[in-house]
Coordinates of C-alpha atoms and ligand atoms in Angstrom, one line a residue:
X28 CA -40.7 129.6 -47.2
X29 CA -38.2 132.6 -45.6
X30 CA -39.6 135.7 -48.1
X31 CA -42.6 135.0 -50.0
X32 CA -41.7 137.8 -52.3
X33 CA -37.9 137.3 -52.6
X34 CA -38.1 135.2 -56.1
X35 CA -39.6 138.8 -57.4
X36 CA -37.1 141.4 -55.1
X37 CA -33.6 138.7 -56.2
X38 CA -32.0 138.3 -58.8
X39 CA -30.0 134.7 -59.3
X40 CA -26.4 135.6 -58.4
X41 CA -23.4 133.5 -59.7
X42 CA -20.6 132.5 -57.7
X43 CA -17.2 135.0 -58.4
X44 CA -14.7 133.0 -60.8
X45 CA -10.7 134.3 -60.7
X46 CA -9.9 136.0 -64.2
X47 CA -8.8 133.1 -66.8
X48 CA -5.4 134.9 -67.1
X49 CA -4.9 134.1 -63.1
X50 CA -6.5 131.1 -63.3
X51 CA -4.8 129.4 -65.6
X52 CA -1.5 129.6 -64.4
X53 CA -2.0 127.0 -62.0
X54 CA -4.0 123.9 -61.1
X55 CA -6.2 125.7 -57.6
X56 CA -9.2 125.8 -57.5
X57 CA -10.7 129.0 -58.8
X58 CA -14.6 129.6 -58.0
X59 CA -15.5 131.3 -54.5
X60 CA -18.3 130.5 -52.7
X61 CA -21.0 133.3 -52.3
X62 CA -20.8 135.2 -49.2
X63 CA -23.2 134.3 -46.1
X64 CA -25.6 137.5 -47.0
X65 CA -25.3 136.5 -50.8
X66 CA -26.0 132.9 -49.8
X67 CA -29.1 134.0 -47.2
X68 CA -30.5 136.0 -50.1
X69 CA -30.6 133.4 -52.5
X70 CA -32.1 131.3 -50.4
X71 CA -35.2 134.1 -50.3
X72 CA -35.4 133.3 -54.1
X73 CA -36.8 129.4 -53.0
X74 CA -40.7 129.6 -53.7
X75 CA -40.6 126.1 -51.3
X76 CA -42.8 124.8 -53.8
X77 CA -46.0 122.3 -52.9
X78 CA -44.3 119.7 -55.5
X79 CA -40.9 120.5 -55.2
X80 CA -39.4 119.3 -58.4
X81 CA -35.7 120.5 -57.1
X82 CA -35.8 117.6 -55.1
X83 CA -37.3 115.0 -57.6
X84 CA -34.8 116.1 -59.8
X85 CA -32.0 115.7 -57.7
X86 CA -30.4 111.8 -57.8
X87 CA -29.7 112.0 -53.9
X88 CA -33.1 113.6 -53.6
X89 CA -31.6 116.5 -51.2
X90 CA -34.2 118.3 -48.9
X91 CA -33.8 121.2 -51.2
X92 CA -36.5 123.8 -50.1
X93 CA -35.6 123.3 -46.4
X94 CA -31.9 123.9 -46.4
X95 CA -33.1 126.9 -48.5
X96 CA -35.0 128.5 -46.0
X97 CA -33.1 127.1 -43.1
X98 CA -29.6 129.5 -45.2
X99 CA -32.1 132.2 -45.4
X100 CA -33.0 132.1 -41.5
X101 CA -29.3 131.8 -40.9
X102 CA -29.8 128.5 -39.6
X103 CA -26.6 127.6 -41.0
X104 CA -25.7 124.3 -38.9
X105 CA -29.4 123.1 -39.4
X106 CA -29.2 123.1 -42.9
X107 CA -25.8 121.5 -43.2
X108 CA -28.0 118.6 -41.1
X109 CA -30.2 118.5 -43.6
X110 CA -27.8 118.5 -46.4
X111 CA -26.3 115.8 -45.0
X112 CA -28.8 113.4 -44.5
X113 CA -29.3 113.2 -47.9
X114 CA -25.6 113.4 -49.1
X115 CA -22.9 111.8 -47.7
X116 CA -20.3 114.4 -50.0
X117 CA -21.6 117.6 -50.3
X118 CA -17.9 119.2 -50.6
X119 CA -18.1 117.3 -54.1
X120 CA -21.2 117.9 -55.5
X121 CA -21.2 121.7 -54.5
X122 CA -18.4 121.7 -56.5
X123 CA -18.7 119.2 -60.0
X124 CA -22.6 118.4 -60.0
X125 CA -24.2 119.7 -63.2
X126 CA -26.9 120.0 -61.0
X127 CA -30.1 118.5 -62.4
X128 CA -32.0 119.8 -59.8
X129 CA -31.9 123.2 -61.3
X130 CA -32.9 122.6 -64.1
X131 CA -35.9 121.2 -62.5
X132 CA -36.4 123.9 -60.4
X133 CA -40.1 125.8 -60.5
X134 CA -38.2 128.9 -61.3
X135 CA -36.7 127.8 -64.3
X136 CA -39.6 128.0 -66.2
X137 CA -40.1 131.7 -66.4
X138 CA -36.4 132.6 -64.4
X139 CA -33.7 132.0 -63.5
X140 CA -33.2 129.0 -61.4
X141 CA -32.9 129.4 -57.6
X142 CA -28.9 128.9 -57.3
X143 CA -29.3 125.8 -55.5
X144 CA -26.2 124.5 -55.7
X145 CA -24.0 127.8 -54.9
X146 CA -26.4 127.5 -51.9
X147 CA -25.3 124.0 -51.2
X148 CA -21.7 125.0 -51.6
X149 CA -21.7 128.5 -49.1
X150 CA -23.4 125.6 -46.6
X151 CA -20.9 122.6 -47.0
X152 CA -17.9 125.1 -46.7
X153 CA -19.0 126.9 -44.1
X154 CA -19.6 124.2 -41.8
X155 CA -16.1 122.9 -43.0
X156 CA -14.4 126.6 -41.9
X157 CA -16.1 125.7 -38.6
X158 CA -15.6 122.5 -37.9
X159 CA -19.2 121.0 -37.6
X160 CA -18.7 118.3 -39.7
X161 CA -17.9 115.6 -36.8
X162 CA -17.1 111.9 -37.1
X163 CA -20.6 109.7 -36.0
X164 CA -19.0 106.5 -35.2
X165 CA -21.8 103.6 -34.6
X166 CA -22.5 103.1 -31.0
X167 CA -23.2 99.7 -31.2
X168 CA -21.2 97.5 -33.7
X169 CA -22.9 94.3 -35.5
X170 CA -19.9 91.8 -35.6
X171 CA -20.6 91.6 -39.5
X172 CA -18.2 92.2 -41.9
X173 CA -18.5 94.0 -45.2
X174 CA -15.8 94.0 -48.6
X175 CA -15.9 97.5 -51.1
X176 CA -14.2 97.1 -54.1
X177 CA -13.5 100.5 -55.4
X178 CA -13.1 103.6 -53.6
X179 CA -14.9 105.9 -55.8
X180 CA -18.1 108.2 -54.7
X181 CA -20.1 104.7 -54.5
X182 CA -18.1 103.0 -52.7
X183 CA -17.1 105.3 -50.3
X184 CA -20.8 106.5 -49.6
X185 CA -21.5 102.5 -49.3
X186 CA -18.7 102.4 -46.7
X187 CA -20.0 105.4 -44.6
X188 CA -23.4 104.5 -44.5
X189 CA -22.5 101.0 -43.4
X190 CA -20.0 102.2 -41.1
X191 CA -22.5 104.2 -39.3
X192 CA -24.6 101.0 -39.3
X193 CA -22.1 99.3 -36.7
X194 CA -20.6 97.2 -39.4
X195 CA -17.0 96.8 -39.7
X196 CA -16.0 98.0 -43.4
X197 CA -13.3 97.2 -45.6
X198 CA -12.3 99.4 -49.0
X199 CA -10.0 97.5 -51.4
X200 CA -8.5 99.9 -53.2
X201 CA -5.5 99.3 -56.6
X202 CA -4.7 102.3 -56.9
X203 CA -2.5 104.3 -54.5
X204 CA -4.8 107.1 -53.4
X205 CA -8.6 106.5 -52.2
X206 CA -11.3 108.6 -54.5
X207 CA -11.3 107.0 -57.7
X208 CA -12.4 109.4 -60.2
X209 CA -12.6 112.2 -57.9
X210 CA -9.2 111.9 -57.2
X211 CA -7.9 110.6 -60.0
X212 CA -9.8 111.7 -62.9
X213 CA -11.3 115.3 -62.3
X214 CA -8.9 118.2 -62.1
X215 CA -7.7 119.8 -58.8
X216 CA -8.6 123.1 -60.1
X217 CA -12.4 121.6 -60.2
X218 CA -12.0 119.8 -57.1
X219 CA -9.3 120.6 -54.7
X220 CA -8.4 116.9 -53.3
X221 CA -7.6 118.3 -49.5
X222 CA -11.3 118.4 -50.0
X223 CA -11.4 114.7 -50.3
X224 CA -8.2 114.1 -47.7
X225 CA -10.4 115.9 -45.2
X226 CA -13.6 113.4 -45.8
X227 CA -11.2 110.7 -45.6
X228 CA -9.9 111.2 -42.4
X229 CA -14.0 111.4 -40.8
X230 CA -14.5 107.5 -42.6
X231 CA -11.6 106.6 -41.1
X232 CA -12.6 108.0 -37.5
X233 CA -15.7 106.3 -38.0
X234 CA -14.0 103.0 -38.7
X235 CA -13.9 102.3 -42.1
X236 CA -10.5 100.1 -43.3
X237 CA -8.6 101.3 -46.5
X238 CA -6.3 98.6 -48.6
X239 CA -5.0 100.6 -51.4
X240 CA -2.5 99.2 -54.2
X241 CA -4.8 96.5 -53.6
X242 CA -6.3 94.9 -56.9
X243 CA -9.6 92.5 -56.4
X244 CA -9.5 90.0 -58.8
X245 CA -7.6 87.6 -61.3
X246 CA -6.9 89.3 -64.0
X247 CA -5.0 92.5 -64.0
X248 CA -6.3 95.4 -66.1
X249 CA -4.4 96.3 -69.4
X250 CA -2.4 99.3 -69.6
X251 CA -5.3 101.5 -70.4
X252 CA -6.8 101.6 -67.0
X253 CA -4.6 103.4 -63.8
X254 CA -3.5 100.2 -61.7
X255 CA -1.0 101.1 -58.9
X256 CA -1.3 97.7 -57.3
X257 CA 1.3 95.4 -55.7
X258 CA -1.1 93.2 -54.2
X259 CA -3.8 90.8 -55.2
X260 CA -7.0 89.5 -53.2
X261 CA -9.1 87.2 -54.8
X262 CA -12.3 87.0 -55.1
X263 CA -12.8 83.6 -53.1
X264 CA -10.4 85.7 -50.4
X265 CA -13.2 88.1 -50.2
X266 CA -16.3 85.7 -49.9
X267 CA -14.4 84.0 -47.5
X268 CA -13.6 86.5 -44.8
X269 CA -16.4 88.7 -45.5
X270 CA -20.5 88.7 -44.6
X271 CA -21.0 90.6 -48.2
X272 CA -18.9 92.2 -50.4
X273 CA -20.1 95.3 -52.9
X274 CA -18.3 95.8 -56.5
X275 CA -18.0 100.0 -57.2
X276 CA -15.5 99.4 -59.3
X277 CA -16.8 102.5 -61.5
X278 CA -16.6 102.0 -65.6
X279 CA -13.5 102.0 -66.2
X280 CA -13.1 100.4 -70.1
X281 CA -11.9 103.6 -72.2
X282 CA -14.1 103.7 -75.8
X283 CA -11.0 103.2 -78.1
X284 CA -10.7 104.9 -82.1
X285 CA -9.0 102.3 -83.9
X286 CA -8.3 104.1 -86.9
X287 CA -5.2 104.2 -88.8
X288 CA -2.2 105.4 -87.0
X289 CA -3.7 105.1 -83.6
X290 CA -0.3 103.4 -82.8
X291 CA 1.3 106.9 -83.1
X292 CA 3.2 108.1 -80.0
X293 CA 0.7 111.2 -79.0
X294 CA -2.2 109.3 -78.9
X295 CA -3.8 108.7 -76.0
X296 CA -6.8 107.7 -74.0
X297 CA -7.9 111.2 -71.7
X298 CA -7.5 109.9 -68.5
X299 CA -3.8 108.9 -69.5
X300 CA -2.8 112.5 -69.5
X301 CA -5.6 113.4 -66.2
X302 CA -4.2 111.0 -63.9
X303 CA -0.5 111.1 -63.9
X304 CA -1.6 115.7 -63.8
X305 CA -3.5 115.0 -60.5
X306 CA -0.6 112.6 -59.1
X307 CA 2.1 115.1 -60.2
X308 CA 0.4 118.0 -58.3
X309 CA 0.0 115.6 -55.1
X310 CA 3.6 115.2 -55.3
X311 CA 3.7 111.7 -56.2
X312 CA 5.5 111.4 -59.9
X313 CA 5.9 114.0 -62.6
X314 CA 3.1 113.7 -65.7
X315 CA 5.3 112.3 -68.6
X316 CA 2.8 113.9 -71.2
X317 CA 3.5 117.8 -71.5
X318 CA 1.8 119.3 -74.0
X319 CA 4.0 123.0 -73.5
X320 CA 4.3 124.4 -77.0
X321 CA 1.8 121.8 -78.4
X322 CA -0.6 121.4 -80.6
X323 CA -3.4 119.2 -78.9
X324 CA -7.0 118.0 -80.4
X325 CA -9.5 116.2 -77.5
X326 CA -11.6 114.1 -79.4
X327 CA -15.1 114.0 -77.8
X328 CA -17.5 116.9 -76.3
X329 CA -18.2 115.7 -72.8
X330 CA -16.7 116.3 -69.3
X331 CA -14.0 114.2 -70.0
X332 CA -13.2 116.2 -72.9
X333 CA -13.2 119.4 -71.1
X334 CA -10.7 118.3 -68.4
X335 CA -8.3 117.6 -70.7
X336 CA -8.7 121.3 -72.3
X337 CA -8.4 123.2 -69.1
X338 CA -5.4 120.9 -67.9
X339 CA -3.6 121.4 -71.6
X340 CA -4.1 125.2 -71.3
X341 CA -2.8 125.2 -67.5
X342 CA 0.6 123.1 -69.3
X343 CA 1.1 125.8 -72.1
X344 CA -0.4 124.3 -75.0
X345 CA 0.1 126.2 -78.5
X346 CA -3.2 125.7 -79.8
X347 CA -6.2 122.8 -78.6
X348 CA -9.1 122.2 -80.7
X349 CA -11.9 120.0 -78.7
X350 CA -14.4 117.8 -81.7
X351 CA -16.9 115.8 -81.6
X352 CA -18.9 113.6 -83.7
X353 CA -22.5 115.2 -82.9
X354 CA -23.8 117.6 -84.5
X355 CA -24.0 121.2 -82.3
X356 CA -26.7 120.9 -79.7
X357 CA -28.9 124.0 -79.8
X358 CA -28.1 127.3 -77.1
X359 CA -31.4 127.4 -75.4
X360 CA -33.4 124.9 -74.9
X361 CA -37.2 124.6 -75.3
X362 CA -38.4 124.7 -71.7
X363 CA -41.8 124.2 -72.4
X364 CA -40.9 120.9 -74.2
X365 CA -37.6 119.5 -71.7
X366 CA -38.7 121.1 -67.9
X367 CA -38.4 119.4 -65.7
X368 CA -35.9 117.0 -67.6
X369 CA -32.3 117.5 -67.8
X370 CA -32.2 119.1 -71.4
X371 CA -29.7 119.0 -74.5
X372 CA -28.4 122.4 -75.3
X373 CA -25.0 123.5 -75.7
X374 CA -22.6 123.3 -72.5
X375 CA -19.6 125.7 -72.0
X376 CA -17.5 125.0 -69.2
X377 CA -15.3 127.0 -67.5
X378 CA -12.4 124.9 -69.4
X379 CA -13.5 125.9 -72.9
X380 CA -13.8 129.5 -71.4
X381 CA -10.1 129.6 -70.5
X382 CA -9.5 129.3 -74.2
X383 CA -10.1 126.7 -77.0
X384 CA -11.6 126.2 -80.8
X385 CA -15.0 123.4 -80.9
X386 CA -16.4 121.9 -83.6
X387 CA -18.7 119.7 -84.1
X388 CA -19.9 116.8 -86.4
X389 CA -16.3 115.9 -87.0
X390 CA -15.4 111.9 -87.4
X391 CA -11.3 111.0 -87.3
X392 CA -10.4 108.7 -90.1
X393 CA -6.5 108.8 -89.3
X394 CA -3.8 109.9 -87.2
X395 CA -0.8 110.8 -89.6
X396 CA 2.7 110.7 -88.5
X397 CA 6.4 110.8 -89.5
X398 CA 9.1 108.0 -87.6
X399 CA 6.0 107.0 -85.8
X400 CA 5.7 110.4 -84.1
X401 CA 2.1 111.9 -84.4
X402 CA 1.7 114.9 -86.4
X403 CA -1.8 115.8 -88.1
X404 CA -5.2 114.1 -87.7
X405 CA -7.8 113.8 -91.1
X406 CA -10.8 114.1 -90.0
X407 CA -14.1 114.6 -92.5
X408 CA -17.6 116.9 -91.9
X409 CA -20.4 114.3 -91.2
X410 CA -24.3 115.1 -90.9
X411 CA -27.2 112.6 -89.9
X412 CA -30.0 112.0 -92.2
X413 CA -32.3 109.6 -90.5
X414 CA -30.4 108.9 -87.7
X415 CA -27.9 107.4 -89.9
X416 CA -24.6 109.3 -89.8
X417 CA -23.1 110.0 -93.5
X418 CA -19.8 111.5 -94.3
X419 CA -20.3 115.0 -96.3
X420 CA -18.2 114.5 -99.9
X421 CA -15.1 116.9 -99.8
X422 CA -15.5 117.9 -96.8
X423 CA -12.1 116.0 -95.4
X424 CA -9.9 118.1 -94.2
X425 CA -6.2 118.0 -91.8
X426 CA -5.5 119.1 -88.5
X427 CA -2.5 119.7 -87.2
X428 CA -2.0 117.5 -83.8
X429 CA 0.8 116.9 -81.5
X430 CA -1.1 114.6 -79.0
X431 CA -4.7 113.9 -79.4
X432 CA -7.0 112.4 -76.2
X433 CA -9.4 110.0 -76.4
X434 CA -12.2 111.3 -74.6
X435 CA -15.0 109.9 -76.1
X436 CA -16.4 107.9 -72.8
X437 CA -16.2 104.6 -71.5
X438 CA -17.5 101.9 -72.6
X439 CA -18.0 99.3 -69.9
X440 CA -16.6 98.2 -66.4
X441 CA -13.5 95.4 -66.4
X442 CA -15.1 92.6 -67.6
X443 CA -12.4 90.2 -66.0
X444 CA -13.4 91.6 -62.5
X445 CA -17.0 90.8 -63.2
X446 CA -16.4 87.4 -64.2
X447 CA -13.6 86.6 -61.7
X448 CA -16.6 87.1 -59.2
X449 CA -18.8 85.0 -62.2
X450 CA -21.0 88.3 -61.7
X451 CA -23.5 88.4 -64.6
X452 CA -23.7 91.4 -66.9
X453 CA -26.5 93.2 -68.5
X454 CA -26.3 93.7 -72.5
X455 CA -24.2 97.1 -72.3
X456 CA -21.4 94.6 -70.1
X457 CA -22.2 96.3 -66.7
X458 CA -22.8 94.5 -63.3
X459 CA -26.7 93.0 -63.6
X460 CA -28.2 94.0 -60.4
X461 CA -32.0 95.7 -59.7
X462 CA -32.4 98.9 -57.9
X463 CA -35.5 98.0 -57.0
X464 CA -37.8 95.7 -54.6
X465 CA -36.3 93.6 -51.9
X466 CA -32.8 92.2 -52.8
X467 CA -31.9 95.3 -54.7
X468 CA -28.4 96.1 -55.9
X469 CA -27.7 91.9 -55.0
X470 CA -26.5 90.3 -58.4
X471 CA -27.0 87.0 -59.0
X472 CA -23.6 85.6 -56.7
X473 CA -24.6 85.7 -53.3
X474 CA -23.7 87.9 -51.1
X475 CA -22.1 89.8 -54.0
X476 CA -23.6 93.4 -54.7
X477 CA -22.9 96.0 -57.5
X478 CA -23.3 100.1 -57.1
X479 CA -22.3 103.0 -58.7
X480 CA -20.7 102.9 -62.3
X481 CA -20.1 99.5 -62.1
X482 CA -23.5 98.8 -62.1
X483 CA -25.3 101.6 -64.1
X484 CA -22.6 102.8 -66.8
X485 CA -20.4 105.6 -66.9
X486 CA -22.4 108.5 -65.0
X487 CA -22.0 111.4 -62.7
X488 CA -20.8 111.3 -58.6
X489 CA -24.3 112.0 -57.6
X490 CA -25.5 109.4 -59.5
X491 CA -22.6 107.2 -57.8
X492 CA -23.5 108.4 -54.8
X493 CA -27.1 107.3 -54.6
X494 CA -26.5 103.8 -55.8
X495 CA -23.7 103.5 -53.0
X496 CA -26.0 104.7 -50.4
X497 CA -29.3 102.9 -51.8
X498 CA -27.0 99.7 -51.6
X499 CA -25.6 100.3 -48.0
X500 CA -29.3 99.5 -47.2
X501 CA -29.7 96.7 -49.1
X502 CA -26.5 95.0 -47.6
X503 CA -27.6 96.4 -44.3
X504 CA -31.5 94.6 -44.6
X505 CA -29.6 91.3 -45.9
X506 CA -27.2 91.1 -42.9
X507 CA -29.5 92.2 -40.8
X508 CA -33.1 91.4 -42.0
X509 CA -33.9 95.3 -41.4
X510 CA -32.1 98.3 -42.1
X511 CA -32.6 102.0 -40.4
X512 CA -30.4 103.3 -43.2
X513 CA -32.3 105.8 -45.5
X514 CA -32.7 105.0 -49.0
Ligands
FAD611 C1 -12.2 113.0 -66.4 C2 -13.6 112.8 -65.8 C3 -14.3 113.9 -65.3 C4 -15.5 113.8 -64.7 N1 -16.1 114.9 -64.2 C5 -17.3 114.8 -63.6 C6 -18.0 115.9 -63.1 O1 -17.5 117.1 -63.3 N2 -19.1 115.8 -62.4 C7 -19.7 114.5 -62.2 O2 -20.7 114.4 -61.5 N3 -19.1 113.4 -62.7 C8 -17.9 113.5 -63.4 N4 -17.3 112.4 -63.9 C9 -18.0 111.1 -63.7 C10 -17.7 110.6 -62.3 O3 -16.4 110.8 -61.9 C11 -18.1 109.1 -62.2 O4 -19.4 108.9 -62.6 C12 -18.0 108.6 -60.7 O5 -16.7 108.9 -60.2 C13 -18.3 107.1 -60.6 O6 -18.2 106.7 -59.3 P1 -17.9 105.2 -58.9 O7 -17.7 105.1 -57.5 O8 -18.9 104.3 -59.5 O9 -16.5 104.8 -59.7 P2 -15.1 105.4 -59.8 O10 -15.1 106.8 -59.3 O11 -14.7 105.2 -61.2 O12 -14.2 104.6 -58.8 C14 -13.9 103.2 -59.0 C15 -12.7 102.9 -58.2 O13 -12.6 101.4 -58.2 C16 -11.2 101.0 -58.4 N5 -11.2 99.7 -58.8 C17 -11.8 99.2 -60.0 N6 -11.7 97.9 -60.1 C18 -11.0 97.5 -58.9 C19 -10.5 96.2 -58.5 N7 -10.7 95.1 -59.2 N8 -9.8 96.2 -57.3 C20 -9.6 97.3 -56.6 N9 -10.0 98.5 -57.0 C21 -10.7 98.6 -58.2 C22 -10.7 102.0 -59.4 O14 -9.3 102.1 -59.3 C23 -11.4 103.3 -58.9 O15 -10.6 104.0 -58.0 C24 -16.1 112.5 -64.6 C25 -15.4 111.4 -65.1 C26 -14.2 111.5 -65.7 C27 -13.5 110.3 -66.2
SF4_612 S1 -38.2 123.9 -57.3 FE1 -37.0 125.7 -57.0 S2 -38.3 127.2 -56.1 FE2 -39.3 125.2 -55.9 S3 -38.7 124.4 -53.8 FE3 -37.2 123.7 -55.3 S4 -35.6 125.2 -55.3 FE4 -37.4 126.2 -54.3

């Protein structure tokens, strides 16, 4: 612990944010991390607990208190080690994490939380600016051979951590960039993607094999899901040529509103509008959906949802109203009842900030249109007696709508590349596959293991990034009968 007394002498500090009027004139990423003194002195703040529930809280279980104190020695390429052996993508989590650990954190009780992940974010930068972060190729390779389907946060972590083992890794990717939903579905203003170019080029220095345009499977996905393939490996391909082969092919089954007019031209699932945004600012192909002068409604509260506000206000939207079904979670939570659990209370992101109206306990019943164009949405007030959600009578009411998204989560992985492997799948349709005990992540085709979204349902990158490197050890201990990695 650096300052016994610094929780008392500090105050939490926040990182600095450009003014929405700057900020929303174009797609960069806008939050600065603190500076090193800012960063050293919110480290002071740690109490380095005796149970440190930071770390319990945290997915990737980082060794919180001890990069704090190592910041606040100014032990800055220490702690990056430290961060490091815990998280294979700190660049990303500093960045998009909600950040369970802080609400977990001692100090949340009576405080405010250390700033954990602003910590985490001054550290991974840093040693970014100056060039610590170094390829670790294995010095002894194993002569096995492993397949990644997917090239999201799981996948990739599962390809470092294996990489590193001394096996020789292979990431089949469909669509055209490697990331998945950090590339693909989460803004560049909340993720700048050089971030993710830069981490691409140590996996590849370190050996790890990328095939993208490259769909795994039979069956190609319908034209709700991004697919930029021109090439098809089979599954049988894959057993074949490989020792084991993991499936991170995230969630990728949009929850559809099949209501009247969903038909309409201007309805769309979120990541329809997301995607082609992140490929048009990489230079790739212009986003055929601009919603300049527009009026847009995102259906559905979540991150998802947000996205799609902060990238219509960056396009020049007229107006963009954001419901959802729920009623309105509470501002504060009860800490005495929800620490150290993640609670439910209201979230305002920096999206909503930049300008948009929210309501809440809103169901669609239509989309209305004219020559199959969409123009207005009738929606009605609902409430929930019992759990049992009941319309309110006369409460229906119209709202005006140029494009709506569809952001209202995902509902499952691709069922046709589950059963193209003949992978089987728990009762909410994701890849059936134990995270504990000794064949963990290993579903029941052998040799076959599931990670990430594909496995556990739509989630969050550090979530991703566990079950990638929790399954790099698995694959490791079956290929190997032991495994070094950590889990
Ligand atoms: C718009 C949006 C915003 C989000 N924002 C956040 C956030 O701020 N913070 C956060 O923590 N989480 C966020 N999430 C959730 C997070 O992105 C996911 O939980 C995480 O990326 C899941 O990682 P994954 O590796 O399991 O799968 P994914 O990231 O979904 O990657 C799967 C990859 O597999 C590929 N693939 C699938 N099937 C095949 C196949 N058969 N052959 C070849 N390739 C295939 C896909 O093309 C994709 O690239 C967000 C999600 C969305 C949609
Ligand atoms: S719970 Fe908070 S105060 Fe305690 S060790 Fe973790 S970060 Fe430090």
């Amino acid at each position: 612990m650096g300052k016994p007394t610094g929780f008392m002498e500090f105050k939490r500090l926040t990182e600095g944010y450009a003014p929405v009027e700057q900020r929303v004139n174009n797609y960069r990423e806008f939050v600065a991390h603190l500076s090193d003194a800012e960063a050293q002195q919110q480290g002071a703040r740690c109490m380095d607990c005796g149970i440190p529930f930071c770390n319990n809280g945290c997915p990737v279980n980082n060794i919180i208190p001890d990069w704090n104190d190592l910041v606040y020695r100014g032990n800055w390429q220490q702690a990056l080690e430290v961060l490091h052996s815990t998280n294979n993508f700190p660049e990303v989590t500093s960045r998009i994490c909600p950040a369970p650990c802080e609400a977990a954190c001692t100090l949340n009780i009576n405080n405010d939380a250390v700033g954990i992940k602003s910590i985490e974010h001054a550290i991974i930068d840093k040693g970014g600016e100056n060039g610590w972060v170094l390829p670790q190729p294995a010095k002894k390779k194993t002569g096995k051979k492993v397949a990644i389907v997917g090239s999201g946060p799981a996948g990739l972590a599962a390809a470092q951590q294996l990489a590193r083992a001394g096996h020789a890794v292979t990431v089949f990717e469909k669509n055209s960039r490697i990331g998945g939903l950090m590339r693909y579905g989460i803004p560049d203003f909340k993720l700048d993607k050089r971030l993710l170019d830069w981490r691409m080029a140590q996996l590849a220095a370190e050996g790890v094999q990328f095939q993208t345009n490259t769909f795994v499977g039979k069956e190609a996905p319908g034209k709700e899901v991004a697919n930029d393939a021109q090439k098809t490996v089979s599954p049988q391909q894959l057993q074949n040529n490989f020792d084991a082969v993991i499936l991170s092919g995230g969630s990728e089954q949009p929850r559809d509103l099949p209501v009247l007019g969903r038909q309409l031209k201007g309805v769309h699932f979120a990541l329809e509008f997301l995607i082609p945004q992140n490929k048009e600012i990489a230079g790739d192909a212009k986003n055929p959906i601009n919603v300049a002068g527009k009026h847009v409604v995102v259906i559905g509260g979540g991150d998802t949802g947000s996205d799609c506000v902060g990238t219509s206000n960056r396009q020049g939207a007229a107006s963009i109203t954001q419901i959802e079904v729920m009623p309105r979670a509470p501002e504060h939570e009860n800490k005495a009842l929800t620490w150290p659990y993640w609670p439910m209370k209201l979230r305002t992101s920096s999206s909503h900030d930049e300008g948009c109206e929210r309501d809440w306990a809103i169901a669609t019943q239509a989309f209305n249109g004219e020559k199959g164009v969409l123009k207005s949405i009738s929606a009605v007030r609902v409430e929930f007696r019992d759990g049992k959600m009941a319309e309110v009578a006369g409460s229906e009411f119209e709202l005006q709508a140029d494009y709506v998204f569809l952001a209202m989560g995902f509902t499952h992985p691709l069922a046709q590349v589950l059963d193209a492997f003949g992978v089987e799948k728990d009762a909410r349709g994701n890849a059936k596959a134990n995270t504990e005990g000794t064949d963990c992540y290993h579903t029941n085709v052998k040799k076959v293991f599931a990670a990430g979204d594909m496995r556990r349902g739509q989630s969050l990158v550090v979530w991703a990034i566990r079950e990638g490197r929790q399954c790099a050890r698995a694959v490791d201990e079956f290929l190997m009968g032991s495994s070094l990695l950590p889990r």
